[in-house]
Structures are given as structure tokens and as C-alpha cells.
Amino acid sequence: MDILSKVKKSIRGLKAYDPGLTQTKYKLDANENPYDVPAVLKKAILKKAQRIPFNRYPDAATVTLKKNISKYLGVKTENIFVGNGSDEIIEYLMQTFVEQGDTVIVPTPTFEMYRIIGVINGAKIIELPLDKKFDIDEKAIITAVKKTKAKFVFLAYPNNPTGNCFSENKIMKIIESVDCFVVLDEAYYDFSGRSFLKCLKRHKNLIILRTFSKAFSMAALRMGYMIADRETVAAVNKVRLPYNINSLSQFVAVELLKADRTKVLEIIIKERKKLYALIKEKYECVDSNANFIFLKPKTPSKAQKVFEAQSISVRVFTAGPAAGWMRLTVGTPAENKLVRQILKRGV
Ligand code: PMP
């Protein structure tokens, strides 16, 4: 049997996602939190987690978790949807709303999964370049939505990989002008302190995504959530697999919501500012509202090797709209010191 000829046409051209794992000592390529959950807290959580019956299916409706997120955010549980990482929610959104050939609009460069998941689900992706200041062209987006009757506009806020928050006014203009979902992906919200959560009540087409992968140091256990109109949540629940969030992740997320992360966030933000102060003196770069910095190395072809020689992995973009630029995750103070030494010597 010719297996390749049976693969869906929309995904034949795709490559399997490559997270680019390297055997380096310092991982500054995936925008993770450099700090694990403190050992004492981790031990206490795992001790309590022993009560979780491994032979039973998880709570399919994630009742306790949603109650806790609801309390944490001050929104109703009917407005919350929980996913196995926000990646899974993006997949469910596309499954729910995108018909074959529907349009999805993304600025570029941005988080690659919007395009990849869109393509998998048969969407036609329109990529609209950011301007010179790495802000969105809201008029082009609005025009494209109206012309193509787009289903979604995806905006990461702050944007990955550029690290900046797009203009609030421009985003508001889009939300108010279009008959289409505007997904504001606030994965890095805790580092920016800026959110559109307060606008949810007034705008049914607004969808907000958050994750436990960054500020909550929980990337390994996969946990993300969406805050949206109750009808959106109800529709997306129709495609959700029954037990998408395992019992351990549900339990740990509830525990971590109670933990105070202020100190860790303060350190990361302070370190980002220190790193940026040096970078802006020597490189073309973007001021960041996230836990990473986007900059242009002088010799992009060598940058990766220079960092890897010191056992540091970073993300250097060799193709696409960010080609010639790199993204550097803020690490621990010791890691950032190493990074600064390398940047001072020049890459
Ligand atoms: N959105 C953005 C903008 C991201 O950068 C990332 C992770 N790199 C994600 C979503 C995915 O988050 P999760 O781990 O919750 O799937």
C-alpha cells in the first residue's frame, strides 16, 4: 500500500515538529522558567499526590482545577477551558471553528504553532508582517479579516519571538472591528503584567490563552487554559477528548496556584533588564516584556556555535521572517553572566 498517497493533502508538506533538543548544560532556547518548583514545595506536593489513584480516570470536567483558576482570576468557571498545554487548546479551537479552506490570520514572525495547527486543520494561513517596530499593522489585519471572512486572528501578547507587547489601541481596534475570533495568547503574561482579561465581558469574540508552562514552572506537566465567552467554551468542549488532563497535572496545578511566585518573577524580570541594558548597546534588538530577548547577532551563522561551545543552547532563526535573528531566554543570574560575557565579546 502506498501510505504517503493516503496522508491528508493538507499535511503532506509538513515536517514533524523539531524542538531542536541539544545536549547542552544551559537551556536558553525554549523560554522556560530557569527555576524549578522549590525542592521543599515539590516534595510536599508529591507526598500529597500519593493519594491520587492511578487506576482511576482523571476528573474529566477538571472541576477542582477550574474552581481554583476561577478564584485566582476572578472569572466564572463557565468561562474557563483547560487544555493539555495551550498548544492543545489552539488545536481544539481550530477543530471547533475552522472549516476546510477557512482563513486564519497571524502576524509574522510569531509563535509557529498557530500556522502549523491551522494547516493541519485545513486552514488557509495569511501571514501579515510586523512593522519596523515589530508592531502589528492593524489596518492590514482588519482588511484581511473582512476580505476573507477569517475565522481567527492569533496575537501573542507579548509576542514570541520578538518579546514586545503589540499596541493596546491597535489590538482593541481589531477586536472592535471584526466579526471573527481574536485570540490573545498571554503565555508570558506574568512577565508583562498586561492583559486583555478585563475586556472579555464586553467582547464575545475575544479569547484569552494562558499557560502554566512559564511563570508556574510547570512545562513538564503540560497545562494551559482559555478564558472566553461561555458559548465558545461550550463549543470547544464538544471536541475535547474526555480525559485530556491527567490527574497528576490537575493536582499539581491546583497546588501551584497557591504558591507565591512573586520573588521568582522579580528575579527573572530584573535579570531581563540587566541583559537588555547590555544588548541594546551592542546589537539591534527589541525591548522585551517577556522572559526572553530578540536580537540580531553580527554573524548569525556562527552565533549558535559560539553559545554551544559554552554549552548554552539558544534559538537562532535561519529561515522565515525572523531569519538572521536570535532569541535568548533569560536564565538564572549565573547563566546570564555567562551569556553577557559571550555577548560582550561579540556574536
Ligand atoms: N503560546 C506562546 C506564545 C508560546 O511561546 C508557547 C510556548 N513556547 C505556547 C503558547 C505553548 O505553551 P504550552 O506549553 O502551554 O503549550
Tab-separated table of C-alpha atoms and ligand atoms in Angstrom:
chain	number	residue	atom	x	y	z
A	1	MET	CA	0.000	0.000	0.000
A	2	ASP	CA	1.219	3.497	-0.818
A	3	ILE	CA	0.906	5.066	2.601
A	4	LEU	CA	2.122	8.537	1.570
A	5	SER	CA	-0.643	8.893	-1.004
A	6	LYS	CA	-3.192	8.303	1.764
A	7	VAL	CA	-1.868	11.064	4.045
A	8	LYS	CA	-4.212	14.094	4.124
A	9	LYS	CA	-3.181	16.579	1.428
A	10	SER	CA	-3.096	19.443	3.935
A	11	ILE	CA	-0.327	17.830	5.963
A	12	ARG	CA	1.782	16.188	3.260
A	13	GLY	CA	4.068	19.190	3.063
A	14	LEU	CA	4.619	19.451	6.819
A	15	LYS	CA	7.662	18.231	8.703
A	16	ALA	CA	7.345	16.687	12.170
A	17	TYR	CA	7.936	19.420	14.761
A	18	ASP	CA	11.571	19.540	15.811
A	19	PRO	CA	12.095	21.114	19.240
A	20	GLY	CA	15.831	21.189	18.446
A	21	LEU	CA	16.938	19.379	21.580
A	22	THR	CA	20.650	19.639	22.267
A	23	GLN	CA	22.790	18.111	24.992
A	24	THR	CA	23.841	21.438	26.451
A	25	LYS	CA	24.220	22.240	30.123
A	26	TYR	CA	22.278	25.507	29.925
A	27	LYS	CA	18.946	25.563	28.127
A	28	LEU	CA	18.109	29.073	26.989
A	29	ASP	CA	16.253	28.148	23.824
A	30	ALA	CA	12.673	27.345	24.881
A	31	ASN	CA	11.529	30.263	27.060
A	32	GLU	CA	11.214	28.006	30.077
A	33	ASN	CA	11.412	29.168	33.655
A	34	PRO	CA	15.037	28.669	34.794
A	35	TYR	CA	13.796	27.803	38.281
A	36	ASP	CA	12.109	24.516	39.048
A	37	VAL	CA	9.442	24.460	41.782
A	38	PRO	CA	11.356	24.834	45.091
A	39	ALA	CA	12.501	21.405	46.374
A	40	VAL	CA	10.600	21.617	49.675
A	41	LEU	CA	7.347	22.512	47.949
A	42	LYS	CA	7.858	19.870	45.273
A	43	LYS	CA	8.399	17.206	47.919
A	44	ALA	CA	5.279	18.279	49.830
A	45	ILE	CA	3.161	18.281	46.657
A	46	LEU	CA	4.411	14.855	45.581
A	47	LYS	CA	3.808	13.442	49.031
A	48	LYS	CA	0.194	14.578	48.905
A	49	ALA	CA	-0.058	13.368	45.322
A	50	GLN	CA	0.445	9.817	46.526
A	51	ARG	CA	-3.259	9.820	47.332
A	52	ILE	CA	-4.120	10.046	43.632
A	53	PRO	CA	-5.477	6.678	42.484
A	54	PHE	CA	-3.533	5.681	39.368
A	55	ASN	CA	-6.165	3.087	38.441
A	56	ARG	CA	-8.942	5.667	38.034
A	57	TYR	CA	-9.531	8.025	35.129
A	58	PRO	CA	-8.935	11.700	35.854
A	59	ASP	CA	-11.771	14.119	36.603
A	60	ALA	CA	-12.871	14.712	33.006
A	61	ALA	CA	-14.536	18.003	33.881
A	62	THR	CA	-11.487	19.286	35.857
A	63	VAL	CA	-13.914	20.656	38.442
A	64	THR	CA	-11.473	21.448	41.270
A	65	LEU	CA	-8.885	22.902	38.927
A	66	LYS	CA	-11.402	25.169	37.213
A	67	LYS	CA	-12.738	26.320	40.588
A	68	ASN	CA	-9.230	27.270	41.635
A	69	ILE	CA	-8.426	29.046	38.373
A	70	SER	CA	-11.767	30.820	38.675
A	71	LYS	CA	-10.869	32.080	42.149
A	72	TYR	CA	-7.354	33.013	41.046
A	73	LEU	CA	-8.585	35.103	38.102
A	74	GLY	CA	-11.954	36.295	39.357
A	75	VAL	CA	-13.847	34.845	36.375
A	76	LYS	CA	-16.658	32.292	36.294
A	77	THR	CA	-15.837	28.609	35.771
A	78	GLU	CA	-18.180	28.569	32.751
A	79	ASN	CA	-15.713	30.920	31.046
A	80	ILE	CA	-12.718	28.627	31.607
A	81	PHE	CA	-11.472	25.757	29.460
A	82	VAL	CA	-8.442	23.708	30.458
A	83	GLY	CA	-6.040	22.092	27.991
A	84	ASN	CA	-3.010	19.836	27.974
A	85	GLY	CA	-0.794	22.843	27.356
A	86	SER	CA	-2.109	25.848	25.447
A	87	ASP	CA	-0.956	24.063	22.286
A	88	GLU	CA	-3.821	21.630	22.756
A	89	ILE	CA	-6.302	24.484	23.121
A	90	ILE	CA	-5.113	26.017	19.846
A	91	GLU	CA	-5.723	22.607	18.229
A	92	TYR	CA	-9.226	22.369	19.755
A	93	LEU	CA	-10.087	25.916	18.665
A	94	MET	CA	-9.165	25.100	15.076
A	95	GLN	CA	-11.054	21.781	15.217
A	96	THR	CA	-14.146	23.544	16.500
A	97	PHE	CA	-14.304	26.552	14.220
A	98	VAL	CA	-12.185	26.062	11.102
A	99	GLU	CA	-13.791	24.515	8.027
A	100	GLN	CA	-11.539	23.359	5.171
A	101	GLY	CA	-10.215	26.471	3.411
A	102	ASP	CA	-11.217	28.961	6.130
A	103	THR	CA	-8.749	31.733	6.764
A	104	VAL	CA	-6.617	32.216	9.862
A	105	ILE	CA	-4.608	35.409	10.194
A	106	VAL	CA	-1.300	35.625	12.006
A	107	PRO	CA	1.287	38.365	12.163
A	108	THR	CA	4.803	37.301	11.333
A	109	PRO	CA	7.152	36.482	12.959
A	110	THR	CA	5.108	34.889	15.722
A	111	PHE	CA	4.608	31.594	17.583
A	112	GLU	CA	4.827	28.928	14.894
A	113	MET	CA	2.113	26.639	16.246
A	114	TYR	CA	-0.718	28.931	15.057
A	115	ARG	CA	0.333	28.301	11.456
A	116	ILE	CA	1.202	24.618	11.886
A	117	ILE	CA	-2.021	23.698	13.728
A	118	GLY	CA	-4.011	25.795	11.273
A	119	VAL	CA	-2.511	23.967	8.291
A	120	ILE	CA	-3.174	20.581	9.929
A	121	ASN	CA	-6.829	21.582	10.262
A	122	GLY	CA	-7.149	22.685	6.639
A	123	ALA	CA	-6.949	26.429	7.232
A	124	LYS	CA	-5.541	28.882	4.769
A	125	ILE	CA	-2.986	30.941	6.677
A	126	ILE	CA	-2.482	34.612	5.908
A	127	GLU	CA	0.773	35.915	7.358
A	128	LEU	CA	0.955	39.693	7.745
A	129	PRO	CA	4.412	41.091	8.544
A	130	LEU	CA	5.010	43.209	11.631
A	131	ASP	CA	6.161	46.781	11.027
A	132	LYS	CA	9.669	48.146	11.652
A	133	LYS	CA	8.900	48.487	15.351
A	134	PHE	CA	7.641	44.902	15.476
A	135	ASP	CA	4.092	46.146	15.988
A	136	ILE	CA	1.061	44.844	14.133
A	137	ASP	CA	-0.425	46.529	11.069
A	138	GLU	CA	-3.973	46.659	12.400
A	139	LYS	CA	-5.441	48.114	9.198
A	140	ALA	CA	-3.990	45.281	7.108
A	141	ILE	CA	-5.332	42.743	9.611
A	142	ILE	CA	-8.836	44.249	9.637
A	143	THR	CA	-8.903	44.473	5.835
A	144	ALA	CA	-7.744	40.850	5.516
A	145	VAL	CA	-10.343	39.622	8.019
A	146	LYS	CA	-13.151	41.376	6.173
A	147	LYS	CA	-11.978	40.336	2.724
A	148	THR	CA	-11.522	36.655	3.578
A	149	LYS	CA	-14.176	36.309	6.308
A	150	ALA	CA	-11.401	34.950	8.506
A	151	LYS	CA	-12.249	32.733	11.480
A	152	PHE	CA	-9.310	33.705	13.687
A	153	VAL	CA	-6.673	36.331	14.281
A	154	PHE	CA	-3.945	34.991	16.578
A	155	LEU	CA	-1.890	37.527	18.524
A	156	ALA	CA	0.697	36.547	21.118
A	157	TYR	CA	0.823	39.235	23.814
A	158	PRO	CA	3.783	39.587	24.432
A	159	ASN	CA	4.774	38.205	21.062
A	160	ASN	CA	7.110	35.250	20.661
A	161	PRO	CA	9.865	35.546	19.378
A	162	THR	CA	10.049	39.362	19.407
A	163	GLY	CA	9.164	39.736	23.119
A	164	ASN	CA	7.209	43.011	22.806
A	165	CYS	CA	3.534	43.682	23.509
A	166	PHE	CA	1.740	44.997	20.422
A	167	SER	CA	-0.053	48.375	20.839
A	168	GLU	CA	-3.085	48.021	23.052
A	169	ASN	CA	-5.043	50.516	20.899
A	170	LYS	CA	-4.370	48.608	17.708
A	171	ILE	CA	-5.460	45.325	19.268
A	172	MET	CA	-8.607	46.972	20.636
A	173	LYS	CA	-9.375	48.383	17.187
A	174	ILE	CA	-9.175	44.878	15.698
A	175	ILE	CA	-11.363	43.329	18.410
A	176	GLU	CA	-13.985	46.031	17.924
A	177	SER	CA	-13.965	45.994	14.112
A	178	VAL	CA	-14.170	42.350	13.160
A	179	ASP	CA	-16.749	39.552	13.144
A	180	CYS	CA	-14.057	36.970	13.881
A	181	PHE	CA	-12.336	35.493	16.925
A	182	VAL	CA	-9.286	37.385	18.181
A	183	VAL	CA	-7.129	35.033	20.234
A	184	LEU	CA	-4.809	36.862	22.591
A	185	ASP	CA	-2.195	34.389	23.706
A	186	GLU	CA	-0.959	35.665	27.068
A	187	ALA	CA	1.515	32.818	27.678
A	188	TYR	CA	4.054	35.344	29.014
A	189	TYR	CA	1.532	37.484	30.900
A	190	ASP	CA	3.280	37.192	34.274
A	191	PHE	CA	6.396	38.860	32.842
A	192	SER	CA	4.484	41.706	31.151
A	193	GLY	CA	1.709	42.384	33.662
A	194	ARG	CA	-0.502	43.387	30.719
A	195	SER	CA	-3.709	41.619	29.897
A	196	PHE	CA	-6.960	41.938	27.975
A	197	LEU	CA	-8.854	39.925	30.580
A	198	LYS	CA	-10.868	42.979	31.634
A	199	CYS	CA	-12.245	43.299	28.069
A	200	LEU	CA	-13.725	39.807	27.952
A	201	LYS	CA	-17.166	40.715	29.227
A	202	ARG	CA	-17.693	43.323	26.527
A	203	HIS	CA	-16.323	41.349	23.582
A	204	LYS	CA	-17.665	37.916	22.745
A	205	ASN	CA	-15.082	37.446	20.011
A	206	LEU	CA	-12.150	37.758	22.418
A	207	ILE	CA	-10.374	34.595	23.554
A	208	ILE	CA	-7.504	34.658	26.032
A	209	LEU	CA	-4.941	31.882	26.423
A	210	ARG	CA	-2.693	31.394	29.428
A	211	THR	CA	-0.269	28.641	30.412
A	212	PHE	CA	1.345	27.104	33.484
A	213	SER	CA	4.477	26.390	31.404
A	214	LYS	CA	6.282	29.683	32.004
A	215	ALA	CA	5.746	31.581	35.256
A	216	PHE	CA	4.451	28.486	37.089
A	217	SER	CA	7.492	26.326	36.179
A	218	MET	CA	5.176	23.541	35.053
A	219	ALA	CA	6.126	22.975	31.396
A	220	ALA	CA	6.843	19.266	32.007
A	221	LEU	CA	3.313	18.554	33.226
A	222	ARG	CA	1.521	20.381	30.368
A	223	MET	CA	-1.215	22.716	31.491
A	224	GLY	CA	-2.833	25.647	29.743
A	225	TYR	CA	-6.208	27.341	29.875
A	226	MET	CA	-8.522	29.527	27.880
A	227	ILE	CA	-10.824	32.258	29.148
A	228	ALA	CA	-13.647	33.045	26.739
A	229	ASP	CA	-17.359	33.584	26.303
A	230	ARG	CA	-19.361	30.669	27.748
A	231	GLU	CA	-20.681	29.748	24.316
A	232	THR	CA	-17.142	29.491	22.974
A	233	VAL	CA	-16.157	27.302	25.934
A	234	ALA	CA	-19.239	25.110	25.394
A	235	ALA	CA	-18.478	24.707	21.679
A	236	VAL	CA	-14.824	23.795	22.255
A	237	ASN	CA	-15.873	21.259	24.892
A	238	LYS	CA	-17.573	19.297	22.104
A	239	VAL	CA	-14.222	18.357	20.556
A	240	ARG	CA	-12.246	17.920	23.791
A	241	LEU	CA	-11.064	14.382	24.442
A	242	PRO	CA	-12.700	13.111	27.652
A	243	TYR	CA	-9.587	12.876	29.834
A	244	ASN	CA	-7.281	15.427	28.286
A	245	ILE	CA	-5.713	16.485	31.605
A	246	ASN	CA	-4.143	13.751	33.691
A	247	SER	CA	-4.809	13.557	37.444
A	248	LEU	CA	-1.265	14.440	38.498
A	249	SER	CA	-1.156	17.623	36.384
A	250	GLN	CA	-4.573	18.686	37.704
A	251	PHE	CA	-3.399	18.178	41.265
A	252	VAL	CA	-0.052	19.948	40.871
A	253	ALA	CA	-1.618	22.937	39.096
A	254	VAL	CA	-4.060	23.462	41.977
A	255	GLU	CA	-1.175	23.355	44.463
A	256	LEU	CA	0.994	25.725	42.424
A	257	LEU	CA	-1.795	28.273	42.141
A	258	LYS	CA	-1.463	28.671	45.922
A	259	ALA	CA	2.308	29.205	45.788
A	260	ASP	CA	3.735	32.714	45.772
A	261	ARG	CA	5.851	33.179	42.664
A	262	THR	CA	6.454	36.899	43.063
A	263	LYS	CA	10.102	36.522	44.013
A	264	VAL	CA	10.982	34.278	41.072
A	265	LEU	CA	9.211	36.619	38.661
A	266	GLU	CA	11.010	39.617	40.136
A	267	ILE	CA	14.399	37.947	39.669
A	268	ILE	CA	13.656	36.997	36.059
A	269	ILE	CA	12.404	40.494	35.193
A	270	LYS	CA	15.392	42.132	36.890
A	271	GLU	CA	17.745	39.786	35.022
A	272	ARG	CA	15.998	40.517	31.732
A	273	LYS	CA	16.507	44.243	32.241
A	274	LYS	CA	20.180	43.740	33.045
A	275	LEU	CA	20.662	41.596	29.945
A	276	TYR	CA	18.749	44.051	27.770
A	277	ALA	CA	20.835	47.003	29.020
A	278	LEU	CA	23.949	45.326	27.618
A	279	ILE	CA	22.331	44.001	24.437
A	280	LYS	CA	20.900	47.358	23.406
A	281	GLU	CA	24.371	48.932	23.495
A	282	LYS	CA	25.804	46.423	21.036
A	283	TYR	CA	23.040	44.850	18.970
A	284	GLU	CA	19.897	45.569	17.046
A	285	CYS	CA	17.215	44.238	19.410
A	286	VAL	CA	13.692	44.575	20.797
A	287	ASP	CA	12.826	45.671	24.331
A	288	SER	CA	11.121	42.722	25.954
A	289	ASN	CA	8.006	42.264	28.070
A	290	ALA	CA	8.592	38.519	28.325
A	291	ASN	CA	11.292	36.180	29.674
A	292	PHE	CA	13.394	36.252	26.509
A	293	ILE	CA	15.122	38.797	24.273
A	294	PHE	CA	15.115	39.016	20.468
A	295	LEU	CA	18.340	40.318	18.948
A	296	LYS	CA	20.342	40.336	15.756
A	297	PRO	CA	23.774	38.760	16.055
A	298	LYS	CA	26.509	40.257	13.856
A	299	THR	CA	27.290	36.855	12.377
A	300	PRO	CA	24.122	34.780	12.679
A	301	SER	CA	25.683	31.741	11.027
A	302	LYS	CA	28.205	31.484	13.857
A	303	ALA	CA	26.076	32.563	16.831
A	304	GLN	CA	24.674	29.113	17.594
A	305	LYS	CA	28.143	27.549	17.663
A	306	VAL	CA	29.607	30.294	19.841
A	307	PHE	CA	26.955	29.683	22.505
A	308	GLU	CA	27.061	25.916	22.162
A	309	ALA	CA	30.838	25.978	22.680
A	310	GLN	CA	29.978	27.176	26.213
A	311	SER	CA	27.253	24.513	26.484
A	312	ILE	CA	24.429	27.040	26.093
A	313	SER	CA	21.565	26.370	23.693
A	314	VAL	CA	19.850	29.377	22.163
A	315	ARG	CA	17.386	29.736	19.300
A	316	VAL	CA	18.909	31.163	16.133
A	317	PHE	CA	16.466	31.598	13.254
A	318	THR	CA	17.930	30.518	9.927
A	319	ALA	CA	14.796	30.690	7.792
A	320	GLY	CA	11.480	32.528	7.665
A	321	PRO	CA	10.640	36.086	8.710
A	322	ALA	CA	12.989	36.063	11.717
A	323	ALA	CA	15.983	34.753	9.733
A	324	GLY	CA	19.234	36.300	10.930
A	325	TRP	CA	17.856	36.985	14.413
A	326	MET	CA	18.116	35.018	17.614
A	327	ARG	CA	16.026	34.543	20.755
A	328	LEU	CA	17.677	34.273	24.106
A	329	THR	CA	15.758	33.027	27.136
A	330	VAL	CA	16.550	34.759	30.430
A	331	GLY	CA	18.227	32.197	32.672
A	332	THR	CA	19.491	32.204	36.241
A	333	PRO	CA	21.855	35.054	37.247
A	334	ALA	CA	24.839	32.697	36.805
A	335	GLU	CA	23.684	31.634	33.334
A	336	ASN	CA	23.024	35.228	32.333
A	337	LYS	CA	26.506	36.210	33.466
A	338	LEU	CA	27.965	33.660	31.046
A	339	VAL	CA	25.663	34.963	28.317
A	340	ARG	CA	26.722	38.559	28.949
A	341	GLN	CA	30.384	37.592	28.694
A	342	ILE	CA	29.748	35.989	25.306
A	343	LEU	CA	27.662	38.941	24.087
A	344	LYS	CA	30.334	41.405	25.218
A	345	ARG	CA	32.963	39.562	23.188
A	346	GLY	CA	30.530	39.731	20.242
A	347	VAL	CA	28.483	37.161	18.340
B	1	PMP	N1	1.970	30.417	23.246
B	1	PMP	C1	3.157	31.001	23.090
B	1	PMP	C2	3.212	32.407	22.609
B	1	PMP	C3	4.333	30.284	23.386
B	1	PMP	O1	5.510	30.875	23.208
B	1	PMP	C4	4.243	28.959	23.859
B	1	PMP	C5	5.426	28.121	24.239
B	1	PMP	N2	6.589	28.324	23.636
B	1	PMP	C6	2.984	28.396	23.975
B	1	PMP	C7	1.862	29.149	23.684
B	1	PMP	C8	2.789	26.962	24.379
B	1	PMP	O2	2.551	26.835	25.681
B	1	PMP	P1	2.146	25.437	26.333
B	1	PMP	O3	3.383	24.907	26.964
B	1	PMP	O4	1.092	25.811	27.318
B	1	PMP	O5	1.626	24.543	25.249
